[in-house]
């Protein structure tokens, strides 16, 4: 399986290959529609959009050199495939860079599951002894996948409750997370919980490293969590109609029911409050969050080890240079 | 490497500098004398002198080198640079930004930086002179991303003539080097001039940074800071508080030198830095090396002064030549000392009882993070720590970071 931005580039490349557009105008129309469809189909399209942006930028720049349309289309397809082949090696490069930061005997905290982080950890494991804490990352629970893979590779690994990150932070040497996207401010967009971990790491004076391939750099500049494209009125609203309080039984106070966005708990015989969130409740929660650049120590990417400011220089150079 | 590129003379020059650098030890205690030949004198003192000596060697290397294309010359210089860097007394904790074959544990970074600067200039000159289309003109997506690299614009090229560079010409193997050597020598001379005038360039802005009746705190003995303060003293009346900087007590020499220049100077013990910080307007420090994230290595005690300043919201300004900017990272957060010096300066051998029972460490340098420094004053202008990364990309080439 492939990172979302690369998947987007693959899709767009295929689209061009199969398109029967006769003029450049039609071709860009095809690309636009493709991009739009990708964005609409997938709820969390931040990664996909990064890939689309990069590919569209490339097409725009390449258009300066427009010859015969069929040759041009071939060129685009070729370049697209070439880039995908190259980009598969980026995570190797990043693993190499990260290796320098891992000391023998390091205790590393990571969040959820990330391909790049896995590669980096396995690479470091070859020469050094490391132990890893991984957060459960509810509701998708991808942290358990990370735990499985690391244990299979022989790395001592323990799953940490999302709420126990502050508890464990003093034991940790540094935090390593992957990314969905790195934005123009130098901040990070990653699975929900990354921001929390970053804040705790900052308070405990631990380095926070984000691993991101260069195709994840995006020209977004969110000023807060609520500026993210994934945020909307459907995320974490209060219920519009407060259900009437049920009779007080089982020691439950009426206020508990009011906070529930789902149906009120019926005090049937022997039932206590639900042990885990319902699907509707989960759907009200965000999938990704934004970590501000001042919480991030370094962004390790295939273009080099960057400070968060360095990332914004890069993006401006790429898109405006 | 084709061709006879390592002449005896070049070898001799490199060896001479290598042996001079090797003799640089911080231990002064006679117990550590080893068999015969090596005497423990610091033959080369100071980063700037090391850089200048490196340049002299490089100039001779380039003069005597025989090469028929640019890669050969780069390889020669890389080889020389590697040997010079490896001759350093070994420190700990730093490694290259692009980790590869080996760690470069060295404490005198200005040697490596100068080699990289020279290589950068040489590549620029070659690029302007060659004017040929690079093979990989085809636009590709990854090229697009790499466009994000900051590049220094507007470097005036030295070669005016439109010479047809005959690279790898088998009939006339020397034509390439003959055509370009003068250009390269001029480029090296440029770096030389920059190094020679480093103190003056930095001191030029001194009077704008220091106002009348200010109280400045400094620590250690940095020639750069000394010149900076003396230059400002011509225009302004201010007071300097110098911290002793134990256990070397370099501060004593600094205080003496400053007061001889007519500056009102106070010498204080390191322990009172925090106590007097509320009266201090600015902290001006010297640096040993500035690293890629904007942090720096400076003499022990600098971290103390910087943290105390941060607690009082006092700006910390660092004066350092551009040759101190190093494309390396401090990878180990806890070991900030690069080099340890003689522990007997802290706890002497005369305390026979304690020497057995105590572990005595005498670190020579402190790592000061980028968030503690307000600005770096270099001969290339003033920069906040967040711009150091950009300066590195502009001054050095990626291929040269690992020599």
mmCIF file of N, CA and C in Angstrom, chain A residues 54-55 57-58 61-62 79-80 83 86 90 93 96-97 100-101 103 207 209 214 298 302-307 309-310 313-314 317-318 321, chain B residues 95-99 138-142 144-150 292-294 329-335 371 386-387 389-390 393 398:
data_model
loop_
_atom_site.group_PDB
_atom_site.id
_atom_site.type_symbol
_atom_site.label_atom_id
_atom_site.label_comp_id
_atom_site.label_asym_id
_atom_site.label_seq_id
_atom_site.Cartn_x
_atom_site.Cartn_y
_atom_site.Cartn_z
ATOM 1 N N UNK A 54 0.985 18.866 -6.245
ATOM 2 C CA UNK A 54 2.318 18.724 -6.821
ATOM 3 C C UNK A 54 2.218 18.371 -8.298
ATOM 4 N N UNK A 55 1.327 17.427 -8.635
ATOM 5 C CA UNK A 55 1.224 17.003 -10.023
ATOM 6 C C UNK A 55 0.705 18.134 -10.899
ATOM 7 N N UNK A 57 1.044 21.305 -10.359
ATOM 8 C CA UNK A 57 2.112 22.289 -10.505
ATOM 9 C C UNK A 57 3.065 21.848 -11.604
ATOM 10 N N UNK A 58 3.393 20.559 -11.581
ATOM 11 C CA UNK A 58 4.309 20.037 -12.579
ATOM 12 C C UNK A 58 3.730 20.213 -13.971
ATOM 13 N N UNK A 61 3.989 23.840 -15.049
ATOM 14 C CA UNK A 61 5.334 24.253 -15.446
ATOM 15 C C UNK A 61 5.733 23.597 -16.759
ATOM 16 N N UNK A 62 5.349 22.329 -16.917
ATOM 17 C CA UNK A 62 5.753 21.605 -18.120
ATOM 18 C C UNK A 62 5.060 22.141 -19.357
ATOM 19 N N UNK A 79 6.895 10.933 -16.656
ATOM 20 C CA UNK A 79 7.393 11.646 -15.479
ATOM 21 C C UNK A 79 6.650 11.221 -14.237
ATOM 22 N N UNK A 80 5.321 11.035 -14.385
ATOM 23 C CA UNK A 80 4.543 10.620 -13.231
ATOM 24 C C UNK A 80 5.034 9.286 -12.707
ATOM 25 N N UNK A 83 8.488 9.504 -11.114
ATOM 26 C CA UNK A 83 8.475 10.096 -9.775
ATOM 27 C C UNK A 83 7.994 9.097 -8.745
ATOM 28 N N UNK A 86 10.779 6.839 -7.914
ATOM 29 C CA UNK A 86 11.778 7.505 -7.069
ATOM 30 C C UNK A 86 11.261 7.671 -5.663
ATOM 31 N N UNK A 90 12.120 7.341 -0.939
ATOM 32 C CA UNK A 90 12.284 8.461 -0.013
ATOM 33 C C UNK A 90 12.285 8.007 1.435
ATOM 34 N N UNK A 93 15.610 7.018 2.622
ATOM 35 C CA UNK A 93 16.492 8.153 2.900
ATOM 36 C C UNK A 93 16.182 8.735 4.274
ATOM 37 N N UNK A 96 17.486 6.775 7.042
ATOM 38 C CA UNK A 96 18.912 7.011 7.216
ATOM 39 C C UNK A 96 19.188 8.255 8.042
ATOM 40 N N UNK A 97 18.476 9.342 7.728
ATOM 41 C CA UNK A 97 18.679 10.580 8.487
ATOM 42 C C UNK A 97 18.305 10.386 9.940
ATOM 43 N N UNK A 100 20.683 8.854 12.738
ATOM 44 C CA UNK A 100 21.669 9.634 13.487
ATOM 45 C C UNK A 100 21.132 10.145 14.805
ATOM 46 N N UNK A 101 19.818 10.333 14.869
ATOM 47 C CA UNK A 101 19.246 10.903 16.077
ATOM 48 C C UNK A 101 18.942 9.852 17.132
ATOM 49 N N UNK A 103 19.943 7.185 19.704
ATOM 50 C CA UNK A 103 21.093 6.722 20.484
ATOM 51 C C UNK A 103 20.849 5.288 20.876
ATOM 52 N N UNK A 207 12.520 16.289 22.608
ATOM 53 C CA UNK A 207 12.446 16.629 21.180
ATOM 54 C C UNK A 207 11.284 15.922 20.496
ATOM 55 N N UNK A 209 10.127 14.958 16.715
ATOM 56 C CA UNK A 209 10.558 14.917 15.317
ATOM 57 C C UNK A 209 9.420 14.416 14.444
ATOM 58 N N UNK A 214 8.885 14.600 0.886
ATOM 59 C CA UNK A 214 8.686 15.940 0.343
ATOM 60 C C UNK A 214 7.366 16.097 -0.395
ATOM 61 N N UNK A 298 12.213 19.209 14.746
ATOM 62 C CA UNK A 298 12.749 19.113 13.392
ATOM 63 C C UNK A 298 11.797 18.323 12.508
ATOM 64 N N UNK A 302 13.091 13.821 2.950
ATOM 65 C CA UNK A 302 14.102 13.350 2.000
ATOM 66 C C UNK A 302 14.906 14.503 1.423
ATOM 67 N N UNK A 303 14.403 15.726 1.502
ATOM 68 C CA UNK A 303 15.202 16.845 1.003
ATOM 69 C C UNK A 303 16.169 17.328 2.057
ATOM 70 N N UNK A 304 16.166 16.693 3.223
ATOM 71 C CA UNK A 304 17.118 17.073 4.254
ATOM 72 C C UNK A 304 16.437 17.186 5.594
ATOM 73 N N UNK A 305 17.241 17.487 6.602
ATOM 74 C CA UNK A 305 16.696 17.695 7.938
ATOM 75 C C UNK A 305 16.357 19.171 8.021
ATOM 76 N N UNK A 306 15.085 19.478 8.206
ATOM 77 C CA UNK A 306 14.651 20.869 8.147
ATOM 78 C C UNK A 306 14.132 21.339 9.492
ATOM 79 N N UNK A 307 14.429 22.592 9.807
ATOM 80 C CA UNK A 307 13.710 23.214 10.908
ATOM 81 C C UNK A 307 12.343 23.618 10.365
ATOM 82 N N UNK A 309 10.955 26.366 10.100
ATOM 83 C CA UNK A 309 11.067 27.542 9.221
ATOM 84 C C UNK A 309 11.587 27.121 7.857
ATOM 85 N N UNK A 310 12.508 26.155 7.873
ATOM 86 C CA UNK A 310 13.069 25.676 6.608
ATOM 87 C C UNK A 310 11.993 25.132 5.683
ATOM 88 N N UNK A 313 10.376 27.920 3.797
ATOM 89 C CA UNK A 313 11.244 28.413 2.721
ATOM 90 C C UNK A 313 11.135 27.505 1.517
ATOM 91 N N UNK A 314 11.120 26.210 1.783
ATOM 92 C CA UNK A 314 11.045 25.225 0.723
ATOM 93 C C UNK A 314 9.786 25.369 -0.094
ATOM 94 N N UNK A 317 9.794 28.333 -2.254
ATOM 95 C CA UNK A 317 10.690 28.113 -3.384
ATOM 96 C C UNK A 317 10.064 27.225 -4.435
ATOM 97 N N UNK A 318 9.370 26.178 -3.963
ATOM 98 C CA UNK A 318 8.779 25.211 -4.880
ATOM 99 C C UNK A 318 7.656 25.834 -5.680
ATOM 100 N N UNK A 321 8.845 29.645 -7.075
ATOM 101 C CA UNK A 321 10.154 29.854 -7.713
ATOM 102 C C UNK A 321 10.165 29.512 -9.175
ATOM 103 N N UNK B 95 27.391 14.711 14.723
ATOM 104 C CA UNK B 95 27.596 13.920 13.521
ATOM 105 C C UNK B 95 27.043 14.672 12.335
ATOM 106 N N UNK B 96 27.295 14.141 11.178
ATOM 107 C CA UNK B 96 27.019 14.859 9.947
ATOM 108 C C UNK B 96 25.526 14.911 9.691
ATOM 109 N N UNK B 97 25.098 15.952 9.013
ATOM 110 C CA UNK B 97 23.682 16.098 8.702
ATOM 111 C C UNK B 97 23.226 14.999 7.763
ATOM 112 N N UNK B 98 24.106 14.480 6.930
ATOM 113 C CA UNK B 98 23.738 13.410 6.027
ATOM 114 C C UNK B 98 24.566 12.192 6.407
ATOM 115 N N UNK B 99 24.141 11.444 7.378
ATOM 116 C CA UNK B 99 25.006 10.388 7.937
ATOM 117 C C UNK B 99 25.381 9.376 6.879
ATOM 118 N N UNK B 138 15.872 17.743 -18.441
ATOM 119 C CA UNK B 138 14.470 17.340 -18.464
ATOM 120 C C UNK B 138 13.811 17.679 -17.145
ATOM 121 N N UNK B 139 12.696 18.344 -17.226
ATOM 122 C CA UNK B 139 11.987 18.718 -16.013
ATOM 123 C C UNK B 139 11.350 17.474 -15.424
ATOM 124 N N UNK B 140 11.538 17.271 -14.179
ATOM 125 C CA UNK B 140 10.865 16.147 -13.548
ATOM 126 C C UNK B 140 10.262 16.630 -12.245
ATOM 127 N N UNK B 141 9.366 15.843 -11.708
ATOM 128 C CA UNK B 141 8.658 16.297 -10.514
ATOM 129 C C UNK B 141 9.621 16.472 -9.354
ATOM 130 N N UNK B 142 10.605 15.558 -9.252
ATOM 131 C CA UNK B 142 11.506 15.688 -8.110
ATOM 132 C C UNK B 142 12.367 16.924 -8.258
ATOM 133 N N UNK B 144 11.353 19.623 -9.423
ATOM 134 C CA UNK B 144 10.483 20.711 -8.997
ATOM 135 C C UNK B 144 10.587 20.924 -7.496
ATOM 136 N N UNK B 145 10.632 19.785 -6.777
ATOM 137 C CA UNK B 145 10.703 19.891 -5.327
ATOM 138 C C UNK B 145 12.042 20.474 -4.910
ATOM 139 N N UNK B 146 13.102 20.036 -5.585
ATOM 140 C CA UNK B 146 14.419 20.530 -5.201
ATOM 141 C C UNK B 146 14.611 21.982 -5.539
ATOM 142 N N UNK B 147 13.728 22.520 -6.366
ATOM 143 C CA UNK B 147 13.787 23.952 -6.640
ATOM 144 C C UNK B 147 13.599 24.754 -5.372
ATOM 145 N N UNK B 148 13.057 24.094 -4.384
ATOM 146 C CA UNK B 148 12.822 24.796 -3.132
ATOM 147 C C UNK B 148 14.098 25.163 -2.410
ATOM 148 N N UNK B 149 15.231 24.584 -2.872
ATOM 149 C CA UNK B 149 16.493 24.878 -2.207
ATOM 150 C C UNK B 149 16.848 26.353 -2.356
ATOM 151 N N UNK B 150 17.175 27.013 -1.243
ATOM 152 C CA UNK B 150 17.590 28.412 -1.371
ATOM 153 C C UNK B 150 18.941 28.493 -2.078
ATOM 154 N N UNK B 292 23.523 23.703 12.534
ATOM 155 C CA UNK B 292 22.505 23.874 11.508
ATOM 156 C C UNK B 292 21.130 24.284 12.012
ATOM 157 N N UNK B 293 20.793 23.968 13.243
ATOM 158 C CA UNK B 293 19.449 24.355 13.675
ATOM 159 C C UNK B 293 19.432 25.744 14.291
ATOM 160 N N UNK B 294 20.560 26.450 14.254
ATOM 161 C CA UNK B 294 20.602 27.792 14.819
ATOM 162 C C UNK B 294 21.135 27.816 16.237
ATOM 163 N N UNK B 329 24.596 18.737 12.970
ATOM 164 C CA UNK B 329 23.515 18.779 13.954
ATOM 165 C C UNK B 329 24.005 18.258 15.289
ATOM 166 N N UNK B 330 23.466 18.795 16.349
ATOM 167 C CA UNK B 330 23.776 18.272 17.668
ATOM 168 C C UNK B 330 22.784 17.161 17.954
ATOM 169 N N UNK B 331 23.220 15.926 17.751
ATOM 170 C CA UNK B 331 22.260 14.843 17.788
ATOM 171 C C UNK B 331 21.983 14.308 19.176
ATOM 172 N N UNK B 332 22.883 14.511 20.059
ATOM 173 C CA UNK B 332 22.670 13.972 21.399
ATOM 174 C C UNK B 332 22.355 15.113 22.335
ATOM 175 N N UNK B 333 21.139 15.162 22.745
ATOM 176 C CA UNK B 333 20.664 16.335 23.468
ATOM 177 C C UNK B 333 21.345 16.517 24.811
ATOM 178 N N UNK B 334 21.759 15.434 25.457
ATOM 179 C CA UNK B 334 22.285 15.631 26.805
ATOM 180 C C UNK B 334 23.779 15.946 26.831
ATOM 181 N N UNK B 335 24.556 15.310 25.953
ATOM 182 C CA UNK B 335 25.974 15.632 25.980
ATOM 183 C C UNK B 335 26.253 16.862 25.145
ATOM 184 N N UNK B 371 16.563 28.668 20.711
ATOM 185 C CA UNK B 371 15.549 29.518 21.321
ATOM 186 C C UNK B 371 16.136 30.480 22.350
ATOM 187 N N UNK B 386 16.748 31.231 13.306
ATOM 188 C CA UNK B 386 15.946 30.466 12.368
ATOM 189 C C UNK B 386 16.438 30.593 10.934
ATOM 190 N N UNK B 387 17.279 31.600 10.658
ATOM 191 C CA UNK B 387 17.773 31.744 9.289
ATOM 192 C C UNK B 387 19.081 31.019 9.056
ATOM 193 N N UNK B 389 19.759 27.961 9.033
ATOM 194 C CA UNK B 389 19.537 26.848 8.122
ATOM 195 C C UNK B 389 19.633 27.322 6.675
ATOM 196 N N UNK B 390 19.050 28.448 6.396
ATOM 197 C CA UNK B 390 19.043 28.991 5.057
ATOM 198 C C UNK B 390 20.436 29.429 4.621
ATOM 199 N N UNK B 393 22.408 26.481 3.458
ATOM 200 C CA UNK B 393 22.069 26.031 2.118
ATOM 201 C C UNK B 393 22.693 26.944 1.063
ATOM 202 N N UNK B 398 25.324 20.794 -0.921
ATOM 203 C CA UNK B 398 24.926 19.555 -0.253
ATOM 204 C C UNK B 398 25.957 18.450 -0.421
#
